[in-house]
Every structure is written in structure tokens, then in C-alpha cells.
CSV table of C-alpha atoms in Angstrom, one decimal:
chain,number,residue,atom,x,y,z
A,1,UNK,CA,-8.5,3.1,-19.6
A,2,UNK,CA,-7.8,6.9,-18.9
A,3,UNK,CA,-10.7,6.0,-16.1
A,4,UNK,CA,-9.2,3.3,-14.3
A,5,UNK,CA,-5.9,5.4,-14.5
A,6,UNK,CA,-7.8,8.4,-13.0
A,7,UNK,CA,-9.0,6.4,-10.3
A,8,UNK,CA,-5.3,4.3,-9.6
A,9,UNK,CA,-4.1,7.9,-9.3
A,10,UNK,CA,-6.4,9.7,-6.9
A,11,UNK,CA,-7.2,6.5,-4.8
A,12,UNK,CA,-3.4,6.4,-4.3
A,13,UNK,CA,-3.1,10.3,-3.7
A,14,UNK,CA,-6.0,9.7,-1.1
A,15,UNK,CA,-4.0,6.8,0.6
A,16,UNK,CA,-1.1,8.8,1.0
A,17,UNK,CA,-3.0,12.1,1.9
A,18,UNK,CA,-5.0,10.4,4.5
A,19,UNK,CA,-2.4,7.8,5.6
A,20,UNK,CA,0.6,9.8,5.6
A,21,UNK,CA,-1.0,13.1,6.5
A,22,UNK,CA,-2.5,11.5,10.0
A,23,UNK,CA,1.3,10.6,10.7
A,24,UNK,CA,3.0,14.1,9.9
A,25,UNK,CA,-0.2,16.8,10.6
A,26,UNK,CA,-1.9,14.7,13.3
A,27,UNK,CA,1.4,13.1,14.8
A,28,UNK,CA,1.8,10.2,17.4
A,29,UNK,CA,1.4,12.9,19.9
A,30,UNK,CA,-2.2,13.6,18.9
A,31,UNK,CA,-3.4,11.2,16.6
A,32,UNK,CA,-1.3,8.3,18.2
A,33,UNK,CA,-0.5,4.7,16.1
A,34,UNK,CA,-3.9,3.5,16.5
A,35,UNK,CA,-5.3,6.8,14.8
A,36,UNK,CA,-2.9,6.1,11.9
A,37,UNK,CA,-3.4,3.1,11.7
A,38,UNK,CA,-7.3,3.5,11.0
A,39,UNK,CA,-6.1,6.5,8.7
A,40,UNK,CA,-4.6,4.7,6.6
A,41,UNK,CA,-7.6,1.4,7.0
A,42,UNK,CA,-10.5,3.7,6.7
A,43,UNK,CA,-8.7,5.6,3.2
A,44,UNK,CA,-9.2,2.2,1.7
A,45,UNK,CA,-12.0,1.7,3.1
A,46,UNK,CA,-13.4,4.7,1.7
A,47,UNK,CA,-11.4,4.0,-2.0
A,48,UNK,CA,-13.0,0.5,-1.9
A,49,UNK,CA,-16.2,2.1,-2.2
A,50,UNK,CA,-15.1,5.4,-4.3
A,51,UNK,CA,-13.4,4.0,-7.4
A,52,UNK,CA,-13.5,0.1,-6.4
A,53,UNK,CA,-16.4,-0.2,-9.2
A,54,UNK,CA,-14.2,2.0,-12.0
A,55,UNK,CA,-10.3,0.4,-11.3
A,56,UNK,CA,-10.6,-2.1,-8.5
A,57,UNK,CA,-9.0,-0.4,-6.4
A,58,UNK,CA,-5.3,-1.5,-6.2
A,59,UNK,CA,-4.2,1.8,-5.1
A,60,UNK,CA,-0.6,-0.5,-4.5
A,61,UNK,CA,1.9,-1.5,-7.4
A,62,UNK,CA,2.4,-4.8,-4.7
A,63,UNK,CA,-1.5,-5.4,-5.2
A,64,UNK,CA,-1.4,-5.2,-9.1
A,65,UNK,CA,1.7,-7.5,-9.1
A,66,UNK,CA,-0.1,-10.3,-6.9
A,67,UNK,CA,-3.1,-10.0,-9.8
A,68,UNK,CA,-1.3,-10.1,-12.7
A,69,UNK,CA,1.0,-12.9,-11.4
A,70,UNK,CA,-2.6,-14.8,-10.2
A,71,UNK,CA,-3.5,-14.5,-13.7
A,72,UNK,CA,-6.0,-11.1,-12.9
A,73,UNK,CA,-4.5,-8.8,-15.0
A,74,UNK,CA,-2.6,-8.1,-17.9
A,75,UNK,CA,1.1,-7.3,-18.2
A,76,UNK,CA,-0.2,-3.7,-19.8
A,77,UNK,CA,-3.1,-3.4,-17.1
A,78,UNK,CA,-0.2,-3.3,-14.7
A,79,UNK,CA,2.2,-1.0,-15.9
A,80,UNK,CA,-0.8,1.4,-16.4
A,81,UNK,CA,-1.9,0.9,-12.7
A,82,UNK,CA,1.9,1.4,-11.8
A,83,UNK,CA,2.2,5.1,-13.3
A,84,UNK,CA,-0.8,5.8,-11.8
A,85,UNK,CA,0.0,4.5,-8.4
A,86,UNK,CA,3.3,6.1,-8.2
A,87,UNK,CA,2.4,9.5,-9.5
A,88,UNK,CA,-0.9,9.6,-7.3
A,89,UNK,CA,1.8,8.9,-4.1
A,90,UNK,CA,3.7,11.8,-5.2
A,91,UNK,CA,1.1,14.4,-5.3
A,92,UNK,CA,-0.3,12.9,-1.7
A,93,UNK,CA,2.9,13.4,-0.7
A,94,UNK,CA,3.9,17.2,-2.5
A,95,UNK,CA,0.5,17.9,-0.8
A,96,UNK,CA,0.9,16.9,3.1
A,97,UNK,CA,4.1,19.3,2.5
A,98,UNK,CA,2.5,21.8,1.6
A,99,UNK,CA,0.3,22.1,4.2
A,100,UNK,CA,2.7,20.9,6.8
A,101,UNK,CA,5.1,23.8,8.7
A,102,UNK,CA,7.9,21.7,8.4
A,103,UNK,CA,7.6,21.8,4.6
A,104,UNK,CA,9.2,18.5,2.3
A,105,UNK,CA,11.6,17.4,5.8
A,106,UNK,CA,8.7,14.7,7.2
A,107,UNK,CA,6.4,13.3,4.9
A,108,UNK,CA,6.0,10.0,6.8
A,109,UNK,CA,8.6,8.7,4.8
A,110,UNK,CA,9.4,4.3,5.3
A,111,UNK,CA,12.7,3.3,7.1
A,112,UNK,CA,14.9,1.0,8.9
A,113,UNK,CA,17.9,1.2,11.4
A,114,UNK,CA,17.6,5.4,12.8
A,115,UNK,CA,14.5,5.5,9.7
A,116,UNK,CA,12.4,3.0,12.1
A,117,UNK,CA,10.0,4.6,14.6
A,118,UNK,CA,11.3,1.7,16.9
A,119,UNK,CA,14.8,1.1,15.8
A,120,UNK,CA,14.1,-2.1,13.7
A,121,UNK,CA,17.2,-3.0,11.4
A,122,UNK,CA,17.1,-4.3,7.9
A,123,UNK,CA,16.2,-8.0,9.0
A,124,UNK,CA,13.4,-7.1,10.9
A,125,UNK,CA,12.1,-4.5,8.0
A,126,UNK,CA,12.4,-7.0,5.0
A,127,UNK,CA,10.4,-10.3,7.7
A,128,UNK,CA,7.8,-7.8,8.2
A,129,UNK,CA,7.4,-6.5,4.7
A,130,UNK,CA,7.8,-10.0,3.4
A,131,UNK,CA,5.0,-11.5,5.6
A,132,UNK,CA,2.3,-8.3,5.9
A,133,UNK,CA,2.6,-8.0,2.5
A,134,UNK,CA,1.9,-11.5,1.4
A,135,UNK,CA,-1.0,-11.8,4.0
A,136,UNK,CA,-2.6,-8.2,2.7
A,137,UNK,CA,-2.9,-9.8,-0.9
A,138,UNK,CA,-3.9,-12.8,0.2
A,139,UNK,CA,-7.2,-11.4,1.8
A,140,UNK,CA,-7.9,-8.8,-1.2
A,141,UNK,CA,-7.5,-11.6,-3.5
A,142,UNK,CA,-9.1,-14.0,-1.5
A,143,UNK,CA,-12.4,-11.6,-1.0
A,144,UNK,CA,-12.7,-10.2,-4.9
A,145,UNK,CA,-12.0,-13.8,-6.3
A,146,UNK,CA,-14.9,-16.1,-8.5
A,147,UNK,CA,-17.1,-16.2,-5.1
A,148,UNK,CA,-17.0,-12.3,-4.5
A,149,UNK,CA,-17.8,-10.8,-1.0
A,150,UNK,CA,-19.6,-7.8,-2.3
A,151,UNK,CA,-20.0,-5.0,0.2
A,152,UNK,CA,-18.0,-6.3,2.9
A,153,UNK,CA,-14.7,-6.7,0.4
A,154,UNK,CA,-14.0,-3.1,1.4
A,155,UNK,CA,-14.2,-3.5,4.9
A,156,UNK,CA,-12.2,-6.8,5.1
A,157,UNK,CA,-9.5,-5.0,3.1
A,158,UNK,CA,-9.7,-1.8,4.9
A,159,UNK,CA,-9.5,-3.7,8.4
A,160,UNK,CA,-6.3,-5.7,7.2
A,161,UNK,CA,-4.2,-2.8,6.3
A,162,UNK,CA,-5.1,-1.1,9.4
A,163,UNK,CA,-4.2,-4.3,11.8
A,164,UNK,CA,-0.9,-4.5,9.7
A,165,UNK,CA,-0.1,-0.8,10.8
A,166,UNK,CA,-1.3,-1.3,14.0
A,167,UNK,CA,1.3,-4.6,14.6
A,168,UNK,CA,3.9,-2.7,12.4
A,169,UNK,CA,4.6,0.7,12.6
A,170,UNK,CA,7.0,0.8,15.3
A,171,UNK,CA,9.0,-1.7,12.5
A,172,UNK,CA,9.4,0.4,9.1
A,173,UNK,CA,6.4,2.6,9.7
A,174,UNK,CA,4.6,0.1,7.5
A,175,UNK,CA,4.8,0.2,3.6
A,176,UNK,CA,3.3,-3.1,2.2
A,177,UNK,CA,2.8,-0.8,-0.6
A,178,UNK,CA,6.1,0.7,-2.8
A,179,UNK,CA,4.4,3.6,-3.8
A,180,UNK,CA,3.6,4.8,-0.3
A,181,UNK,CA,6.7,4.3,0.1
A,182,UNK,CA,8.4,6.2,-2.7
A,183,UNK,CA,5.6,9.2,-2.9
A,184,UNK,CA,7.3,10.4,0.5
A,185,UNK,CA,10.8,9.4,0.0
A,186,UNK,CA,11.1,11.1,-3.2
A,187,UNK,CA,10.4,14.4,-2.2
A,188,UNK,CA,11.6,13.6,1.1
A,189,UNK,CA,15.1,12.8,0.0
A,190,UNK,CA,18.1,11.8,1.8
A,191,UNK,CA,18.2,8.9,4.4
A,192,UNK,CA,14.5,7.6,3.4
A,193,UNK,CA,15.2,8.3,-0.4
A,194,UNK,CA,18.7,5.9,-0.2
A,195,UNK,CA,16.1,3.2,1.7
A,196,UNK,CA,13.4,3.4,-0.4
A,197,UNK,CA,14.6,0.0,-2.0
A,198,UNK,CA,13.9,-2.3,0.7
A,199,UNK,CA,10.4,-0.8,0.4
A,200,UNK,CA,10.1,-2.0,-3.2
A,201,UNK,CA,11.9,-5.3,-3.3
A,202,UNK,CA,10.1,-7.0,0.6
A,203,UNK,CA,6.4,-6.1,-0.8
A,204,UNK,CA,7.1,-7.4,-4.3
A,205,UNK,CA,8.3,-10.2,-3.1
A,206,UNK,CA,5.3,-10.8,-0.3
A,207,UNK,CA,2.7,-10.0,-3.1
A,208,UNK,CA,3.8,-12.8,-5.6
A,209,UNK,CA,4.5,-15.2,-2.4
A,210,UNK,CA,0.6,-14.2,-2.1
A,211,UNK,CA,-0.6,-14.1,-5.2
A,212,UNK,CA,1.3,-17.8,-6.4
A,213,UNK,CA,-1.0,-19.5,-3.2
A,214,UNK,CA,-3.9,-18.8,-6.0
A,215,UNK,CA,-2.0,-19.2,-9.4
A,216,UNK,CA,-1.7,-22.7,-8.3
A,217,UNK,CA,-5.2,-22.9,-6.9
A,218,UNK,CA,-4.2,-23.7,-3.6
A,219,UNK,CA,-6.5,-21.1,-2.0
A,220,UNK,CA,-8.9,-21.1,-4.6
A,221,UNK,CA,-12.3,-22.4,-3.1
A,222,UNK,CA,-14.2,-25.1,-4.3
A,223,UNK,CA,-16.5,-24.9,-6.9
């Protein structure tokens, strides 16, 4: 167990470094949405292959929820992942400020209304995080289920997450993942700390949406 937690905590940490750190230190001026977008895709990419054999590689307290409500995981399994998860998003996020000149006052922090790169209210935020979040458990269940993908798992997940940035992160800046969300907005404080909820309530309730389509078998395929 202390490997799988290990591995929950740096995978997250690298999500968050990578993620995060192409959206503060490289910047929309630089970088630009597509750039953070793969950031973020290729981190999971690279996690798939990194610690995928030792944990899985949830790196997401939303992806451990869908498993352990499709029957994956156990109720312990998850809380484990959890602490991992959310510590390993802190110390992404304590490090990005760090190296950033700005210090703790951006760390690519999730929001809505005047917190929304685009100026997306509440509505829009909770659809998105709803929907993206539901469909991004759907594929990672759906590609390490009974018929596994093998090598290409990583890449299908890995692509998903970085088309859902791509569609949404003029929305909420994409979270589909509370502890991106909170590593940031913790240390971050203020305005993104005080929104931080929405960013845990929408995925959890995308990833058991998800997860239920294969608790009741309806996207299991046939033997």
C-alpha cells in the first residue's frame, strides 16, 4: 500500500506541476490553450506509463470514486488514493509558486463568474464539469476494464483529458479532477479558495454518472 500511495501522490504532483505550471510559467501568451492542454494530456500520458503498473494511475479523487462505485475498488483503496491525490496537488502546486515570480497569487487556480478565463457563470461551470467529467471516466474505465487495451490505455486517457481542456478552458479552466482543483486553490486562497466547491461537487457527480453506466453493465462489453 505505501507504493500505490507513493505513486497517487507523485503522479498527482506531476499532473499539477506539468498541468498547472504550463498555465502560470508558460502562460497563454506563450504556451497558449492548446500547449496546456497537451500539458496537462501528455502528464498523464507520461503517469500512465510511470506508475500505471504500481497504483493504476488515478491521479483524480473523481477517478477513484467512478471505480469504487463500479465495483473496482474498495471503500479503504479510495480514501488511501484520496490523501494521496490531494496532498500530491498541494506540493505541485507549493512548487509552481515557488518557481513562479508572482509567488502563491496564480497557481492556475479553477473558477467561475470573474474566476473563468472566459467569463462562464456557475451554470455553465457545473454542465461542463458534469458532462467532461462523466465522459473522462467513462473512457478510462472503459479502456482498463475485463478486455484491457494495454499500451494504448495511456494514450486514449491522455488524449481525453487533453480534448476536454482544449473544449473547456475558456469555461472553469478545466478541473474534471477535485484535487487539481484544491492543490492551487488552497494555497492560492481567496476568490478560487471560496469556489473550490463547485470543483468538488460537478466531478463527483460526473464520475458516479460514469462509473453507474458500468455498475449496471450497460457499457460492459460482451463476453
Amino acid at each position: 500500500m505505501v507504493r500505490k500511495f507513493a505513486a497517487e501522490f507523485v503522479g498527482t504532483l506531476v499532473l499539477v506541476l506539468f498541468g498547472c505550471g504550463a498555465a502560470v510559467l508558460g502562460g497563454f501568451d506563450h504556451v497558449g490553450q492548446l500547449g496546456i492542454a497537451l500539458a496537462f494530456g501528455f502528464a498523464i500520458v507520461a503517469m500512465a506509463y510511470g506508475i500505471g503498473p504500481v497504483s493504476g494511475c488515478h491521479v483524480n479523487p473523481a477517478v477513484s470514486l467512478g471505480a469504487f462505485v463500479a465495483g473496482r475498488m474498495s471503500l479503504k483503496d479510495m480514501g488511501l488514493y484520496w490523501v494521496a491525490q490531494f496532498l500530491g496537488a498541494v506540493a505541485g502546486a507549493f512548487l509552481i509558486g515557488l518557481i513562479a515570480q508572482t509567488g502563491f497569487a496564480n497557481l492556475g487556480a479553477n473558477g467561475f463568474d470573474a474566476g473563468s478565463p472566459g467569463g462562464y457563470g456557475l451554470q455553465a461551470a457545473l454542465i461542463f464539469e458534469v458532462v467532461m467529467t462523466a465522459i473522462f471516466v467513462v473512457v478510462i474505465l472503459g479502456v482498463s476494464g475485463d478486455q484491457k487495451h494495454g499500451a494504448f490505455a495511456g494514450l486514449a486517457i491522455g488524449i481525453t483529458l487533453a480534448v476536454i481542456h482544449i473544449v473547456g478552458i475558456q469555461v472553469t479552466g478545466v478541473s474534471v479532477n477535485p484535487a487539481r482543483s484544491f492543490g492551487p486553490a488552497v494555497l492560492q486562497g481567496g476568490e478560487a479558495l471560496s469556489q473550490v466547491w463547485v470543483f468538488f461537487a460537478a466531478p463527483a457527480v460526473g464520475a458516479v454518472l460514469g462509473a453507474l453506466l458500468f455498475r449496471f453493465k450497460v457499457l460492459e462489453p460482451v463476453a
